[in-house]
Coordinates of C-alpha atoms in Angstrom, one line a residue:
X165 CA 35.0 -19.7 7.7
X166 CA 35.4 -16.5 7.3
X167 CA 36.8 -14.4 10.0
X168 CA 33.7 -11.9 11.5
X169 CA 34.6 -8.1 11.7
X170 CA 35.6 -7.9 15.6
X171 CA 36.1 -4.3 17.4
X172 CA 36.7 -4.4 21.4
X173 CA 35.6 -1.1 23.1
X174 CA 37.4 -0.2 26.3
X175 CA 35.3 3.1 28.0
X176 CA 33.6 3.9 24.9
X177 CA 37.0 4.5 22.4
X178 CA 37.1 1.7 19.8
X179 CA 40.0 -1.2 18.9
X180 CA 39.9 -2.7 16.0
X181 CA 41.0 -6.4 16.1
X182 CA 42.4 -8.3 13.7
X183 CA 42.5 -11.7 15.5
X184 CA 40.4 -14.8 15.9
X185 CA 37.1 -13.8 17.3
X186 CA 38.1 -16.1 20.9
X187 CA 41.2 -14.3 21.1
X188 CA 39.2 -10.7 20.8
X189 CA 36.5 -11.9 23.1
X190 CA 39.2 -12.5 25.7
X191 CA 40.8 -9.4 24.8
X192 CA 36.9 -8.1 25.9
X193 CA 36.6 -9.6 28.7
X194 CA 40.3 -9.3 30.2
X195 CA 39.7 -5.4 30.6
X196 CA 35.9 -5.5 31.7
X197 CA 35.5 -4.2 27.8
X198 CA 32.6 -5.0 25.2
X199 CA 32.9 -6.7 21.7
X200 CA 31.6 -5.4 18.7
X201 CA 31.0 -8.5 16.2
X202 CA 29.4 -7.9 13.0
X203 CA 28.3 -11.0 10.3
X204 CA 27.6 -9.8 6.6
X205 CA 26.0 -12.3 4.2
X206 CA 27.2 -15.2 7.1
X207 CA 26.6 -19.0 6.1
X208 CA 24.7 -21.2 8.5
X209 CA 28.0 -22.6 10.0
X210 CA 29.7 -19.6 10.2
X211 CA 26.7 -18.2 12.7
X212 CA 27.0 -21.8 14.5
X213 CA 30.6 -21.0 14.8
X214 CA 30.0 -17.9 16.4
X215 CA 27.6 -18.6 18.6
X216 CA 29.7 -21.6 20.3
X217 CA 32.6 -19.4 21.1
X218 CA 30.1 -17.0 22.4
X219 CA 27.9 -19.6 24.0
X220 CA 25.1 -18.4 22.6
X221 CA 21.7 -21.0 22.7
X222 CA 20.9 -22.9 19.9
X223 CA 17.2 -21.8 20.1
X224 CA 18.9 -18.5 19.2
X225 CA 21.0 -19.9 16.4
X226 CA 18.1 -21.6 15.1
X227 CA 15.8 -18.2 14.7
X228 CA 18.6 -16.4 13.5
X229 CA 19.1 -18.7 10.6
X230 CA 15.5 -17.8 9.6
X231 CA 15.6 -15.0 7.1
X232 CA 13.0 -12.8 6.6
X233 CA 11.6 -12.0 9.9
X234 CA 9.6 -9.7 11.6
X235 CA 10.7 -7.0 14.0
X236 CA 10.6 -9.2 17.4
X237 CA 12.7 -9.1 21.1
X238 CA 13.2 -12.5 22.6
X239 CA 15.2 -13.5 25.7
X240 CA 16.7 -16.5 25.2
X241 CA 19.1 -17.5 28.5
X242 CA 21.0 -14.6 29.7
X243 CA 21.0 -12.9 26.1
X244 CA 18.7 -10.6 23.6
X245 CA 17.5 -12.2 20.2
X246 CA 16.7 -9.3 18.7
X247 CA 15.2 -8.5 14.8
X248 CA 15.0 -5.2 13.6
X249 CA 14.4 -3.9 10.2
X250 CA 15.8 -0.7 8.8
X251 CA 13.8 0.9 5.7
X252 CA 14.7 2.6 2.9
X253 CA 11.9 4.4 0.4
X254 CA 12.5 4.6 -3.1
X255 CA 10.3 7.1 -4.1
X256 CA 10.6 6.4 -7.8
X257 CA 9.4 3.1 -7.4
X258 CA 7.5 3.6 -4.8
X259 CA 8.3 1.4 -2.5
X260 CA 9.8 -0.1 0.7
X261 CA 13.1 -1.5 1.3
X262 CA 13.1 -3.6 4.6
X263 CA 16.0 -4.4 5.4
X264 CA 16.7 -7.5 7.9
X265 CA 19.5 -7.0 11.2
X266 CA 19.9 -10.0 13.2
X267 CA 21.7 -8.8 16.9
X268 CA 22.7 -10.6 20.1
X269 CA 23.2 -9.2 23.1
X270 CA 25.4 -10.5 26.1
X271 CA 26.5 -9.4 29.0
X272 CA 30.2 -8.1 27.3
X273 CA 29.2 -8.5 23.5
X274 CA 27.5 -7.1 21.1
X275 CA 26.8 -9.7 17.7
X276 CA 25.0 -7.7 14.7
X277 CA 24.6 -9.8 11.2
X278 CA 23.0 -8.9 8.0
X279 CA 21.8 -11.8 6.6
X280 CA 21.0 -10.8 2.8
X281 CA 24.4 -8.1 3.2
X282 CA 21.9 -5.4 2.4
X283 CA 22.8 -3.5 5.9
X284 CA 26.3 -1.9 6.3
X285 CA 26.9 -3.0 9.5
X286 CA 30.3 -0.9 9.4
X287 CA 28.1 2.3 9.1
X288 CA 26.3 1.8 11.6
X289 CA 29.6 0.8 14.0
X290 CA 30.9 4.1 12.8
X291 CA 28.2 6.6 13.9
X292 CA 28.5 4.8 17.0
X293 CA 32.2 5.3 17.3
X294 CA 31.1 9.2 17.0
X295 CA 29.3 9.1 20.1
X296 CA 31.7 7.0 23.1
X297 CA 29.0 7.7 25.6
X298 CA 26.6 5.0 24.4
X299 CA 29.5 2.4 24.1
X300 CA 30.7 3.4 27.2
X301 CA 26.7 2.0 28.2
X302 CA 27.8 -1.9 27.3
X303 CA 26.1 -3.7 24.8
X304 CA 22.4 -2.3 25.8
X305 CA 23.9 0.9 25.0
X306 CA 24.7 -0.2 21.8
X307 CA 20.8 -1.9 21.5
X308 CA 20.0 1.3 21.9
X309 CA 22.0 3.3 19.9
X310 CA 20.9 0.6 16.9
X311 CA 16.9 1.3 17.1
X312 CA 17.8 4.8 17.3
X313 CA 19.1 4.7 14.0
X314 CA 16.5 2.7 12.9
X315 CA 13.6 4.4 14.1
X316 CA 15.0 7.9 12.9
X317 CA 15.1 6.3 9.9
X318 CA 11.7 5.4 9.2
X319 CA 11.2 9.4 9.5
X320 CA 12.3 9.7 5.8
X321 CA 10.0 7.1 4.7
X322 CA 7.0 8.1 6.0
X323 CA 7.6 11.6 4.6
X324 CA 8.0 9.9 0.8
X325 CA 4.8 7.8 1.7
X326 CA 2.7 10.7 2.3
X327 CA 3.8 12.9 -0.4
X328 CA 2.9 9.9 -2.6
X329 CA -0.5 9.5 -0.9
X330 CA -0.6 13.4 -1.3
X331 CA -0.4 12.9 -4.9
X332 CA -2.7 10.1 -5.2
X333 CA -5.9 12.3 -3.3
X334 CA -5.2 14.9 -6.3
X335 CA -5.8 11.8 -8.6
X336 CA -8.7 10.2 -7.4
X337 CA -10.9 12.4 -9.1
X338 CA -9.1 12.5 -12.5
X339 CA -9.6 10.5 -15.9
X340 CA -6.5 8.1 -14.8
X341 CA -7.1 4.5 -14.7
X342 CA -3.9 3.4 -13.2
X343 CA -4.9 5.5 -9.7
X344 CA -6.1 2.0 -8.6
X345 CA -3.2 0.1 -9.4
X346 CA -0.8 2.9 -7.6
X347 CA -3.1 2.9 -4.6
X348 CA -2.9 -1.1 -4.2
X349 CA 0.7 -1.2 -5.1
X350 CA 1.5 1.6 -2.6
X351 CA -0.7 0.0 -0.1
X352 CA 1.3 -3.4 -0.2
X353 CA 4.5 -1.1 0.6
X354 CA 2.6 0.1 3.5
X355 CA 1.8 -3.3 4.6
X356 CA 5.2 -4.7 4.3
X357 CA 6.1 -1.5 6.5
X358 CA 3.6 -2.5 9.2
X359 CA 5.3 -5.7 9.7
X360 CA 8.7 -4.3 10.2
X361 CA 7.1 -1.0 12.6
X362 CA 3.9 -2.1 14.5
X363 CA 6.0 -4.6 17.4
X364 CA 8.3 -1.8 18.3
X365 CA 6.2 -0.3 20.4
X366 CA 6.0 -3.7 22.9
X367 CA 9.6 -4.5 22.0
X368 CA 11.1 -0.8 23.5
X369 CA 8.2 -1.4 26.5
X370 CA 9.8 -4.8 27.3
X371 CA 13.6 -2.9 27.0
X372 CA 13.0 -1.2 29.6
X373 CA 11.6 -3.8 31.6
X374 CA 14.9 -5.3 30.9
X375 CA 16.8 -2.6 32.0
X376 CA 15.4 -2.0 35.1
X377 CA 15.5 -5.4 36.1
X378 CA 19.0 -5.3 35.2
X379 CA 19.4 -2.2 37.1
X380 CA 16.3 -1.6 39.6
X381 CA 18.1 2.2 40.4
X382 CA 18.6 3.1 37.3
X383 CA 16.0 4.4 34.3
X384 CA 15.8 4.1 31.0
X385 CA 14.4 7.7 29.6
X386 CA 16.7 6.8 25.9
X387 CA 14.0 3.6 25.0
X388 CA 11.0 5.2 26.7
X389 CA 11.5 8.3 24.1
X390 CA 12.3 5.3 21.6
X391 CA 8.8 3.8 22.6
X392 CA 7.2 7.1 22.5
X393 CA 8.7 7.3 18.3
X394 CA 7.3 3.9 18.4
X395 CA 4.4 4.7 19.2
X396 CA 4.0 7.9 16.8
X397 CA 5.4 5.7 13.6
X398 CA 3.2 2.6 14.5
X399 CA -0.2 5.1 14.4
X400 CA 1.3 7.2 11.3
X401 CA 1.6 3.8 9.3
X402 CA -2.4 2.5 10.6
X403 CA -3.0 6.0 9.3
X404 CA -1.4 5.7 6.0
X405 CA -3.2 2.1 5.3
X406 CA -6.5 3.4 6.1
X407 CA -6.0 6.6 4.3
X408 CA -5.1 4.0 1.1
X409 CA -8.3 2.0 2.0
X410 CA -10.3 4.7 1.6
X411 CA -8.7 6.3 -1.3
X412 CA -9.7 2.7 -2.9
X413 CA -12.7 2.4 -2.1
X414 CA -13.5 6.0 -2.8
X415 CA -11.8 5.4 -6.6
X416 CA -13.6 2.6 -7.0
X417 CA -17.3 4.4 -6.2
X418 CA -16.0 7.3 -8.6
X419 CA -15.5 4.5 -11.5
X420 CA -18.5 3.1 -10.8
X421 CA -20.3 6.7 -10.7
X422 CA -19.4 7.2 -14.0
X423 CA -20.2 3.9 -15.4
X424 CA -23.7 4.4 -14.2
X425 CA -23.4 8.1 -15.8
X426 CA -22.1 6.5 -19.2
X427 CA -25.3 3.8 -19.1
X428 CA -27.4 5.9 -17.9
X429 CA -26.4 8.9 -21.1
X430 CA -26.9 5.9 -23.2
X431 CA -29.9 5.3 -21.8
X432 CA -31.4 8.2 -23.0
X433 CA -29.9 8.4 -26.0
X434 CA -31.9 5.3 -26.5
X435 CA -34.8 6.5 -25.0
X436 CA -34.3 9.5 -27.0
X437 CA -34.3 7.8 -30.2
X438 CA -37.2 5.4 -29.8
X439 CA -39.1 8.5 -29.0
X440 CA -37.4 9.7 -33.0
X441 CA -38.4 6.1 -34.1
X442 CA -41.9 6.6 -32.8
X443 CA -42.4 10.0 -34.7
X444 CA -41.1 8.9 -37.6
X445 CA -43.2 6.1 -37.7
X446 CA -46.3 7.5 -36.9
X447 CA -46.2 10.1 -39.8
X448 CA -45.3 7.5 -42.2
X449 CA -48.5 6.0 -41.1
X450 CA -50.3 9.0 -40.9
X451 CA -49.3 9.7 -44.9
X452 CA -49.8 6.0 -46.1
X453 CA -53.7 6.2 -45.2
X454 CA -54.0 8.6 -47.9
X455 CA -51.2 7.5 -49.9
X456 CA -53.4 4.1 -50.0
X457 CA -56.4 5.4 -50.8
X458 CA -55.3 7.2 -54.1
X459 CA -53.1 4.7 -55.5
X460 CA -56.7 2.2 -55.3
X461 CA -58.4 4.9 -57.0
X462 CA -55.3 5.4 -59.6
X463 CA -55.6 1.9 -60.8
X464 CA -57.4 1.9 -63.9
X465 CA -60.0 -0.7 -63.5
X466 CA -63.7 -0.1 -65.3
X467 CA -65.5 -1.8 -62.6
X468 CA -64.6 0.7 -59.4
X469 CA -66.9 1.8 -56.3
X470 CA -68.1 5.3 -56.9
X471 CA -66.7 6.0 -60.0
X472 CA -69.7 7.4 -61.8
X473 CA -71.0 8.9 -58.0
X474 CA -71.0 13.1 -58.2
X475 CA -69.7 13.2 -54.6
X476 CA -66.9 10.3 -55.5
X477 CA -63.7 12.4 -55.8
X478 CA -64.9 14.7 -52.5
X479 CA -65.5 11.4 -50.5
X480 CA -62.2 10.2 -51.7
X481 CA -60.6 13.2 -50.4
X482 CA -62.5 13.2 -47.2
X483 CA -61.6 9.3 -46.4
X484 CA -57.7 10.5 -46.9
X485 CA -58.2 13.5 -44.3
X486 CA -60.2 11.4 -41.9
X487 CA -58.5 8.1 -42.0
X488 CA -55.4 10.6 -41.3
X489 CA -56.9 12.5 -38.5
X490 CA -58.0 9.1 -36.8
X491 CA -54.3 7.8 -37.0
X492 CA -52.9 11.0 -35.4
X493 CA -55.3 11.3 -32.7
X494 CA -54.7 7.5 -32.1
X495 CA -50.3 8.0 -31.8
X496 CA -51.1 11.5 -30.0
X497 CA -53.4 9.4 -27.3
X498 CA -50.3 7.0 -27.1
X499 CA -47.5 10.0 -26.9
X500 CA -46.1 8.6 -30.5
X501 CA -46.3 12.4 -31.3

C-alpha cells in the first residue's frame, strides 16, 4: 500500500509527517492535535486500510468506494461522509469539469481523497496552511475551509456560463444552424452542474445543525454565509437551465417560422405561376378558335359550306371574332385572365 500524505496540526501551524499513518495519528492525538490525511488516485484496499486504523464504519468505506457521486453530507457513527465537487469551466469547450472529493471527518482527523487524482489535494492543504485560524477550528474548521474553496470556485464558472449563454441570445436570431446543438450541449453542462450545486444548500443547513449540537454556545456564522452562497449559486444555475430551455425552444419556433415562410414563398410562387399557366393557356385558346376556322377554310376541297355564298368570307371572319370573344368572356368569368 502506499503510504497516504499525513500532516499533524498542533494550534493551527502544520507538521509534516513522514511515518506510518498509526504512528502520525498518535502523534495527533498525544498533543490534543488534528491529522491531515489526504488519498490521491487510492485503491479499494488502500481506503479499507485507512479507515481501520482510523476506525472509520464500513458503511462509510463502502460509499466512498463509489465513484462518481453527488454532492451529499451523511453521518455515519461519530464521523462526516462528506462528497463535494469542485468545477472547473473550460470555456473553449464549453463545458464543466466536476471534479469528485471524498472527506471524513472525526473528532481529531481530517481524511480528504481524490478518487480519479483529478483534485490536488496538496493545494488545497496549502491555502489552508496560509490561514492557522481555521486549523486551529479542528477538523470542522477544515470542512469548512474546504466548501469555501469550493463554493468560491463555482463563482468562475458561472461567469463563463453566462457569457456563453450571452453569446447564444445574440445567435438565436441568426442564419446558424448549430445554435441548437450549442444550446443542448451547453445545457447538459449545466445539468451535470446542478447535480454537483443544488444539495449544498441542505448540506451547509445540516452543518450547522451539526455544529451547534456539537457546541450548543457556540454559532456557526462561516457555513450560514456558505449556505447563503449556496443558496445564490443553486438559483443562478435553475436560472441558467431555464434561460437554455427557453433559448431552445425559442430557436426551435424561429426555424420553424421560417420553414413556414420558405413553404409558404413557395406557395405563391406556385400560386403565382398557375395563375401564368392559366393566362397562357387561355390565349392560346382564345387564338386557336380562329386559327381553326381558317385552316378548314384553307383546305382546298371543291365541295365546302359557303364557298360560293357572297357573305362567306365576312361570316368566316365574324365566326373567328365571335368564337374568340365567347372564349375570353368565358376564362374572364373564371379569373383565367
Amino acid at each position: 500500500m502506499a503510504q497516504p500524505h499525513c500532516v499533524v496540526y498542533r494550534d493551527g501551524t502544520p507538521h509534516p509527517l513522514d511515518a506510518p499513518l498509526d504512528a502520525a495519528l498518535a502523534d495527533a492525538r498525544r498533543d490534543g492535535g488534528m491529522l491531515w490525511v489526504a488519498l490521491t488516485a487510492p485503491s479499494p484496499d488502500e481506503v479499507r486500510e485507512v479507515a481501520a486504523t482510523l476506525g472509520l464504519e464500513r458503511l462509510g468505506v463502502a460509499t466512498a468506494l463509489r465513484t462518481h457521486q453527488r454532492s451529499k453530507l451523511d453521518r455515519i457513527g461519530e464521523h462526516l461522509f462528506v462528497v463535494a465537487q469542485p468545477a472547473q469551466y473550460d470555456d473553449a469547450a464549453e463545458t464543466v469539469q466536476c471534479r469528485e472529493v471524498d472527506v471524513f471527518v472525526g473528532p481529531d482527523f481530517f481524511v480528504a481523497i481524490s478518487p480519479g487524482g483529478e483534485v490536488d489535494l496538496e493545494r488545497m492543504r496549502r491555502l489552508l496552511d496560509e490561514h492557522p485560524e481555521i486549523a486551529q477550528r479542528g477538523p470542522m474548521g477544515v470542512l469548512w475551509g474546504m466548501f469555501e474553496f469550493v463554493t468560491r470556485g463555482y463563482r468562475d464558472v458561472l461567469d463563463g456560463i453566462e457569457h456563453d449563454i450571452d453569446e447564444i441570445e445574440k445567435e438565436l436570431f441568426g442564419e446558424d444552424a448549430g445554435v441548437s446543438r450549442r444550446i443542448f450541449a451547453l445545457q447538459r453542462e449545466v445539468i451535470d452542474l446542478q447535480h454537483a450545486t443544488s444539495p449544498l444548500p441542505d448540506m451547509m443547513d445540516r452543518l450547522q445543525q451539526v455544529v451547534g449540537a456539537a457546541s450548543p454556545d457556540e454559532e456557526a456564522p462561516g457555513f450560514r454565509e456558505i449556505a447563503d452562497r449556496a443558496r445564490y449559486i443553486d438559483a443562478r444555475v435553475s436560472a441558467f437551465r431555464h434561460t437554455l430551455d427557453d433559448a431552445l425552444t425559442i430557436h426551435a419556433t424561429i426555424i420553424d417560422q421560417r420553414r413556414n415562410d420558405r413553404m409558404s414563398e413557395m406557395t405563391r410562387t406556385s400560386i403565382l405561376q398557375n395563375d401564368q399557366v392559366k393566362k397562357i393557356s387561355s390565349w392560346a385558346a382564345i387564338g386557336f378558335a380562329p386559327t381553326l376556322v381558317a385552316g378548314i377554310y384553307g383546305m382546298n376541297f371543291r365541295i365546302m359550306p359557303e364557298l360560293d355564298w357572297t357573305f362567306g368570307y365576312p361570316f368566316a371572319l365574324g365566326l373567328m371574332v365571335a368564337v374568340s370573344a365567347g372564349l375570353y368572356l368565358v376564362f374572364k368569368r373564371n379569373d383565367w385572365l
